[in-house]
Coordinates of C-alpha atoms and ligand atoms in Angstrom, one line a residue:
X19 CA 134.8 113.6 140.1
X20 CA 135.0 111.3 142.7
X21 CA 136.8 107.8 142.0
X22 CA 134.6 105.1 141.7
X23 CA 136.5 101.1 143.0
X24 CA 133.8 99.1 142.9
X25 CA 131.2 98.8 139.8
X26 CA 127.4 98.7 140.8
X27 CA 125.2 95.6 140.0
X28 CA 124.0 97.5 137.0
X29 CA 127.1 98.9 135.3
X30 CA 128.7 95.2 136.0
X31 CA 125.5 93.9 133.3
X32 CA 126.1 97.0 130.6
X33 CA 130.3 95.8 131.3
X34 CA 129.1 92.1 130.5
X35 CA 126.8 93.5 127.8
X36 CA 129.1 95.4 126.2
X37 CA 131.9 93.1 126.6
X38 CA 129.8 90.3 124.2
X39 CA 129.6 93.0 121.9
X40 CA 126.0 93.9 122.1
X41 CA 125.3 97.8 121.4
X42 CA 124.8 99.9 124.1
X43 CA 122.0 102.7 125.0
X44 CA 122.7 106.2 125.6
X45 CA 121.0 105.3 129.5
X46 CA 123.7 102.2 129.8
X47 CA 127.0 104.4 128.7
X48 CA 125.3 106.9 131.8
X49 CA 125.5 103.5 133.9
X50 CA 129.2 103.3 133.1
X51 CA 129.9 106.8 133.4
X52 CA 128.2 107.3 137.0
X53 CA 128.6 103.7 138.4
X54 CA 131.2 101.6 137.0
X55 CA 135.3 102.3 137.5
X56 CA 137.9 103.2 135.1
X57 CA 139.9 100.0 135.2
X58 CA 136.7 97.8 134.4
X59 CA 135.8 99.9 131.6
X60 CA 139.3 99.8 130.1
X61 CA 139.6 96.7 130.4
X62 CA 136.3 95.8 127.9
X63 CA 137.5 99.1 125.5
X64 CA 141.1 97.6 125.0
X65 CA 139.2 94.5 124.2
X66 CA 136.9 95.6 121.7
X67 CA 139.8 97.5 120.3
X68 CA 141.5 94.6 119.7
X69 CA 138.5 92.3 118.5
X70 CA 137.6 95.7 116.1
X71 CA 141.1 95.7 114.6
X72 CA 142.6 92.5 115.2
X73 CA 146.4 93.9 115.3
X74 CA 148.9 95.4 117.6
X75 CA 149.2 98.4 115.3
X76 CA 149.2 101.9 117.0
X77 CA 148.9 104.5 114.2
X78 CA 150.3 108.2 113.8
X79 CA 150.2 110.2 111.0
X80 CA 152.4 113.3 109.6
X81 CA 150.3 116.7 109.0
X82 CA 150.5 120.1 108.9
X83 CA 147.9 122.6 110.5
X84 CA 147.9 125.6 108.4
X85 CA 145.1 128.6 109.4
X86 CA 144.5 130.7 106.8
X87 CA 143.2 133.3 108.4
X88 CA 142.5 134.1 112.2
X89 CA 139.4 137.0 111.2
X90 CA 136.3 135.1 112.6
X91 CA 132.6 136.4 113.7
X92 CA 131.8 133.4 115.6
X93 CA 133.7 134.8 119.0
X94 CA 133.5 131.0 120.6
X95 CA 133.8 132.1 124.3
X96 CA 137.1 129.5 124.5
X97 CA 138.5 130.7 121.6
X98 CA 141.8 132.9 122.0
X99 CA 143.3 132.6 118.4
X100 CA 140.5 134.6 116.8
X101 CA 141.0 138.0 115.9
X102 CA 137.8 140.3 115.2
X103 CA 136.8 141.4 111.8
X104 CA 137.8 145.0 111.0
X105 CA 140.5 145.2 113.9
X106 CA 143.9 145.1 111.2
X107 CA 145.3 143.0 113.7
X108 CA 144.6 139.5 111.7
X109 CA 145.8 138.1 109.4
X110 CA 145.1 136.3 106.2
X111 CA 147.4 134.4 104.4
X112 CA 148.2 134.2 100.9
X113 CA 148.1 131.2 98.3
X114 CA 151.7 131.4 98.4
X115 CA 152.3 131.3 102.1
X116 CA 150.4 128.4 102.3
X117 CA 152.6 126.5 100.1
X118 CA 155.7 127.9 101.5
X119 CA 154.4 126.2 104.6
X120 CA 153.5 123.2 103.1
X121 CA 156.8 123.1 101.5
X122 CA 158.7 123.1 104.4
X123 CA 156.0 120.9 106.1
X124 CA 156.9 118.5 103.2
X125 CA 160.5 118.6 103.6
X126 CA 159.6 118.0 107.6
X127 CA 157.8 114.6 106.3
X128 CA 154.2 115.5 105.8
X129 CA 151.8 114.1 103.4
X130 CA 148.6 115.2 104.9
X131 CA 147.4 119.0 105.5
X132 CA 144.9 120.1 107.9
X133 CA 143.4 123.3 106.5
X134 CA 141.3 125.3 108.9
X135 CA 141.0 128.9 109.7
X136 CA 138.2 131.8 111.5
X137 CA 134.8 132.4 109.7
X138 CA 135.6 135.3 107.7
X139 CA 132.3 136.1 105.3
X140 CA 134.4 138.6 103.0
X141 CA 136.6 136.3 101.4
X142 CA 135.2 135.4 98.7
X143 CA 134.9 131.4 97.4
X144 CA 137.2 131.3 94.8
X145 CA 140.2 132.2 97.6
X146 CA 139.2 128.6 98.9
X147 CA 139.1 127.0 95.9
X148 CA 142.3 128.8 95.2
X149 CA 144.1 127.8 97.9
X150 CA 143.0 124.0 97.8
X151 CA 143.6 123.7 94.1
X152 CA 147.3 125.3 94.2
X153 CA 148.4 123.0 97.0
X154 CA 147.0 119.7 95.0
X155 CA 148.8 121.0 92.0
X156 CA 151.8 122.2 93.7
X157 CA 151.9 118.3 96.1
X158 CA 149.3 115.9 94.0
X159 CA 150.4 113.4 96.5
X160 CA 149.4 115.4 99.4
X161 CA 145.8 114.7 101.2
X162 CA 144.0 117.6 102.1
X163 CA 141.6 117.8 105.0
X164 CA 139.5 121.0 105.1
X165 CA 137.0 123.1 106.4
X166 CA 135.0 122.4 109.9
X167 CA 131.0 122.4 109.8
X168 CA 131.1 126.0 110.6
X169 CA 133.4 127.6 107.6
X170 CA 131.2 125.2 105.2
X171 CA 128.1 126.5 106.6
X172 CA 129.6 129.8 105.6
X173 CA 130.6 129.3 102.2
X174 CA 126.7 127.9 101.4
X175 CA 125.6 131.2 102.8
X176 CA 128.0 134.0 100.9
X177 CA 127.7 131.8 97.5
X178 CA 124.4 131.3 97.7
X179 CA 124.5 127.9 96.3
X180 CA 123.3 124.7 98.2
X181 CA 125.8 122.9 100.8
X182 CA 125.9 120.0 98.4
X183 CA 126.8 122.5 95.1
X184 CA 129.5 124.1 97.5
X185 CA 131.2 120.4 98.4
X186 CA 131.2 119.5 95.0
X187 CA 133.5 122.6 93.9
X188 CA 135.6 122.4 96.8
X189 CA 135.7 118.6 96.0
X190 CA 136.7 119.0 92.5
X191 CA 139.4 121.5 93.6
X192 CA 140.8 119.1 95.0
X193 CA 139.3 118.7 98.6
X194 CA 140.2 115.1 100.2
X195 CA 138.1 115.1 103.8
X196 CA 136.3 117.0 106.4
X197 CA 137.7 117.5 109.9
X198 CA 134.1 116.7 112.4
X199 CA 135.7 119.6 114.1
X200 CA 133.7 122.7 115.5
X201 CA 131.7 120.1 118.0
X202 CA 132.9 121.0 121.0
X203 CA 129.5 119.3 122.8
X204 CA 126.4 118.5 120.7
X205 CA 123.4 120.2 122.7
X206 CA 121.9 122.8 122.1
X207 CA 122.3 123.9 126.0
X208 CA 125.9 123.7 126.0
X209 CA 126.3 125.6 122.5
X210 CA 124.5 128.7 124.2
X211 CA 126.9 128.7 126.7
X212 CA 130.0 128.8 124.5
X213 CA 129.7 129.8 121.0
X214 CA 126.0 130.5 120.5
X215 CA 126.8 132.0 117.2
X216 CA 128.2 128.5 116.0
X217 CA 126.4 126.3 113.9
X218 CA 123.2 124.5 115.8
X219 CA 123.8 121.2 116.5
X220 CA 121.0 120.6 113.7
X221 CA 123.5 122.3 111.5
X222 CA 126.4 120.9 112.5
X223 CA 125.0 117.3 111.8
X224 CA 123.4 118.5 108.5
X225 CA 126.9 119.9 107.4
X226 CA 128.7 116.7 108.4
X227 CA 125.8 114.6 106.7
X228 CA 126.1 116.0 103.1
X229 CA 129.9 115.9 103.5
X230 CA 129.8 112.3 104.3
X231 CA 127.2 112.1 101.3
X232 CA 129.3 113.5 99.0
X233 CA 132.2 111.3 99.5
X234 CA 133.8 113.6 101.8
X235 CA 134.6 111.5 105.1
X236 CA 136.6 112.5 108.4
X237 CA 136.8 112.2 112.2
X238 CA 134.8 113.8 114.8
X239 CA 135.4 115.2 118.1
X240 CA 134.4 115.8 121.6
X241 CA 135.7 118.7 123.6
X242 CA 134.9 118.4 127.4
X243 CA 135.7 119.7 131.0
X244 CA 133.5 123.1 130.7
X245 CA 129.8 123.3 132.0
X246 CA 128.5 120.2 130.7
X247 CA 126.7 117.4 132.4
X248 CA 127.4 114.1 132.3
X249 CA 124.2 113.3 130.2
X250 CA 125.2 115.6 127.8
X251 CA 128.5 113.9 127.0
X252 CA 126.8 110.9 126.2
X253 CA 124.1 113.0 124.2
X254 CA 126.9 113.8 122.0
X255 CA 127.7 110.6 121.6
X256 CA 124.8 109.4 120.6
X257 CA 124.6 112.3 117.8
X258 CA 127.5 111.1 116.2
X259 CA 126.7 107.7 116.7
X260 CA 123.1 108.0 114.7
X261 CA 124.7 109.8 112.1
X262 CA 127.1 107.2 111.6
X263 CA 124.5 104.8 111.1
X264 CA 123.5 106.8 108.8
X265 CA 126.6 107.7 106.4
X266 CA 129.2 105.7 108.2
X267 CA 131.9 108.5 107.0
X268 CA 133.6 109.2 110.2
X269 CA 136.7 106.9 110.1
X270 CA 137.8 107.8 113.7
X271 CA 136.7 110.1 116.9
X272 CA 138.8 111.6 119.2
X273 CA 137.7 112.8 122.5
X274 CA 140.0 115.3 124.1
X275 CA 139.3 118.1 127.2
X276 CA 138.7 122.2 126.7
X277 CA 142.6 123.9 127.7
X278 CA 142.6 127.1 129.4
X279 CA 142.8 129.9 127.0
X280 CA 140.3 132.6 127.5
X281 CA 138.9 134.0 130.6
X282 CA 135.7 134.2 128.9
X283 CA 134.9 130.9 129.8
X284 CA 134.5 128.0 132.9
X285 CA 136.7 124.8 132.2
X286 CA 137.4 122.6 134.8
X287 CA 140.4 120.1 135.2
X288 CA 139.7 117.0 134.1
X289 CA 141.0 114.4 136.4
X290 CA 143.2 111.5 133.9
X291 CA 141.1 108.7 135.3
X292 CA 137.7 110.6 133.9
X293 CA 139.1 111.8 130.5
X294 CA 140.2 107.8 130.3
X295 CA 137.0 106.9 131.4
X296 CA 134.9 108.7 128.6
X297 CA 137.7 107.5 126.0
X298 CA 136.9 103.8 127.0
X299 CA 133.5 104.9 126.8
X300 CA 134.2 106.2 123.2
X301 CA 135.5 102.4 122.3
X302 CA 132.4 101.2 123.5
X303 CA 129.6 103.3 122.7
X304 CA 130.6 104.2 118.7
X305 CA 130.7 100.8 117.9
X306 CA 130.0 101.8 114.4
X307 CA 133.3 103.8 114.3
X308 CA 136.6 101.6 113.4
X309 CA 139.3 104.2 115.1
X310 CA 139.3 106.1 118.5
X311 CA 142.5 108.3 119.1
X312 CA 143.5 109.9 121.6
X313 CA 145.5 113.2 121.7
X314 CA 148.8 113.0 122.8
X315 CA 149.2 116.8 121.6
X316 CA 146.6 118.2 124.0
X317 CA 146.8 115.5 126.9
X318 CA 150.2 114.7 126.6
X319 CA 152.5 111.6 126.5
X320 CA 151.7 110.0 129.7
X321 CA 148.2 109.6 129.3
X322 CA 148.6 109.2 125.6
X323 CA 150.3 106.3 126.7
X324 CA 147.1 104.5 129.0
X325 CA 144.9 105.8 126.5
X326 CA 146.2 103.5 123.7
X327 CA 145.5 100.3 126.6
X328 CA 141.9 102.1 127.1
X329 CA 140.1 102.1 123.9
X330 CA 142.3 104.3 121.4
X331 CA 144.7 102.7 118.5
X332 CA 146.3 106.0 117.4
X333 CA 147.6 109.0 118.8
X334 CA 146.2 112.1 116.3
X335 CA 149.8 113.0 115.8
X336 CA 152.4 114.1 114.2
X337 CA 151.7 117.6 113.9
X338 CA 154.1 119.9 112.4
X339 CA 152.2 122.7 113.5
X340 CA 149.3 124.1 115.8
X341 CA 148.1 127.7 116.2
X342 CA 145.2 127.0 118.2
X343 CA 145.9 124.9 120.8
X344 CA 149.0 124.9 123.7
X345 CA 150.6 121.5 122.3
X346 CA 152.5 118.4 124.4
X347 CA 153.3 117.2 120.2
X348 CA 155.6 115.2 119.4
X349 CA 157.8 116.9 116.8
X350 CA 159.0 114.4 114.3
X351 CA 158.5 110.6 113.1
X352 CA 161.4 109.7 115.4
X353 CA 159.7 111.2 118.1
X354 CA 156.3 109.2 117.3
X355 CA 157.9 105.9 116.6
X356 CA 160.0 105.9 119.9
X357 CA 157.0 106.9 121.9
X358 CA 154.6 104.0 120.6
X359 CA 157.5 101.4 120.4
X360 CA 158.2 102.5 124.2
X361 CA 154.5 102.4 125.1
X362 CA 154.4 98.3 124.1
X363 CA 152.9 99.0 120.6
X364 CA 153.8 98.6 116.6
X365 CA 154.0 101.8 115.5
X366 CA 152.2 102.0 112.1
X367 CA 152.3 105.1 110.0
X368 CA 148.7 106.3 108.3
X369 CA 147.2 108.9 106.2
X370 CA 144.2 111.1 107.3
X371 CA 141.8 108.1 105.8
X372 CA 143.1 105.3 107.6
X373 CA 145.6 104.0 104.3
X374 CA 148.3 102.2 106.2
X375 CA 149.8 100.3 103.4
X376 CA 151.6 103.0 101.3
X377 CA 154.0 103.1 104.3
X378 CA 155.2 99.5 104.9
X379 CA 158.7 100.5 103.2
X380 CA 159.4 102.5 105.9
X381 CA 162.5 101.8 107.8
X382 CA 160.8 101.7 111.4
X383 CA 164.1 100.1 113.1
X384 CA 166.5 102.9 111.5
X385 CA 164.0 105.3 112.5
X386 CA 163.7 104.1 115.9
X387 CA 167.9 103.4 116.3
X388 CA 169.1 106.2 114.8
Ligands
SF4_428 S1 137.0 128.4 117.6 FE1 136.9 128.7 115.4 S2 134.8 129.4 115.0 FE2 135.2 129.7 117.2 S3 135.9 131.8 117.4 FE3 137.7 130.5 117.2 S4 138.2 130.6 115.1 FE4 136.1 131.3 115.3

């Protein structure tokens, strides 16, 4: 991507539009994208950020990833952590390995679990309900986020009950919120490419729709830095955006860039001043969204760092653990507070729904000190 200095007449008006707070069209976040340079559109996101929130706050939060199995039929052409159905090679894990994990993840400091695994048709529904139940009953306090588009999708088909009947059990079992993950990029064009046997985009924003619904909310995602156009990356956007107008239950997005894993499939590398560039765009564009974060486990610390003065207010970390992705993490709370009190912010602690105020006893200097 070439570097762009100087903003054209154009992307100077959507800047000034955007900067007075007036929404944006998909055609005016191309403007920025094409025409206008990084700094200028950092400069309005980190603004907007602030007018959103009105605080100095940048937010982490304390989870553990736990997949429960890696058996999946979807065979994403990125995806290097799936193993294929049949092989004996996978694994799946067991009621009790999951809490064993989320006991240690506890004693770690995690209140939140991210529960996500391969789409693996022959286990049957109760082993999710199972496994969701036993953790709640097992940590009551502990806030369970489950289950991308895709492995919902899944469960509708092998119970044969409707999407909203299968929400409702998993809800009642003790399900807290949805990860908006599976996304990768929202059009039909790109999904061919990569994981044709993934949800449609159609179904992915039907899934996410009843979840929302249902009183299930979450995050969503953009994964870039394959084949995709420009105008694509904005078509995504706007996807999300109109179904947040909708449902308004994403409480935060998070754009972040496809990592080599497979040779199956074409990523590029990103340049830092584009993956900026489209998180600034993020700030701007969802202006129905309140949080964008920015992931210091995939893109690491140093552009973590700019990304929280480009648009994002939280840094989709700490994370215990991570299967799927190579990860730049930070390890601990320490770790978390250091690294936002160094980058010029208030570190604030959060759950997966945004709920900052059950942490204000926490002893941030001792933390920071010790
Ligand atoms: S990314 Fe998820 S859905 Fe795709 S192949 Fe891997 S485990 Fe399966």
């Amino acid at each position: 991507m070439e570097g762009i200095l100087y903003n054209s007449e154009r992307a100077e008006k959507v800047l000034q539009k955007a900067a007075d707070r007036e929404r944006i069209t998909p055609e005016e976040a191309l403007i920025l994208y094409n025409e206008a340079d990084f700094l200028s559109i950092q400069k309005v996101a980190r603004d907007i950020r602030e007018q959103v929130l009105s605080h100095k706050y940048a937010s982490y939060t304390m989870f553990r990833v736990v997949n429960y199995t890696n058996y999946c039929n979807v065979e994403c052409s990125f995806c290097s952590f799936m193993d294929e159905i049949g092989n004996g090679k996978g694994y799946v894990l067991t009621t009790q390995e999951i809490i064993d994990k989320m006991e240690y993840a506890k004693q770690e400091g995690a209140d939140q679990m991210f529960l996500q695994g391969g789409v693996y048709p022959e286990l049957p529904f109760d082993y999710y309900l199972e496994i969701i139940s036993s953790v709640k009953n097992k940590f009551p306090n502990m806030h369970i986020r489950a289950f991308s588009p895709v492995e919902i999708l899944s469960m509708e088909k092998i119970t044969g009950m409707s999407l909203r009947e299968v929400l409702r059990e998993l809800k009642k079992a003790g399900l807290d919120s949805v990860p908006g993950a599976g996304a990768e990029i929202l059009t039909e064009r790109m999904r061919q490419i990569i994981s044709p046997k993934k949800a449609s985009v159609k179904e992915w924003v039907r899934a996410m729709e009843t979840c929302h619904e249902e009183g299930l909310p979450g995050s969503a995602n953009i994964v870039f830095g394959s084949e995709e156009t420009r105008e694509e990356v904005i078509e995504h956007l706007n996807v999300v955006r109109e179904l947040q107008d909708r449902t308004h239950g994403f409480l935060s997005f998070i754009p972040w860039t496809f990592q080599p894993q497979t040779k199956k499939f074409v990523i590029r590398s990103v340049p830092t001043h584009e993956y900026l560039k489209v998180l600034g765009i993020c700030r701007i564009f969802l202006d129905n969204i309140p949080h964008i974060e920015t992931s210091v486990m995939v893109l690491g610390k140093g552009v973590g760092q700019i990304g929280l003065y480009s648009g994002a207010d939280d840094i989709s970390s700490v994370v215990i653990e991570e299967n799927v992705l190579r990860s730049f993490g930070l390890k601990t709370e320490k770790e978390a507070i250091k690294f936002l009190t160094s980058a010029g912010f208030t570190p604030k602690r959060r759950d997966l729904v945004y709920n900052y105020d059950k942490y204000e006893n926490l002893k941030e200097k001792e933390l920071i000190f010790s």
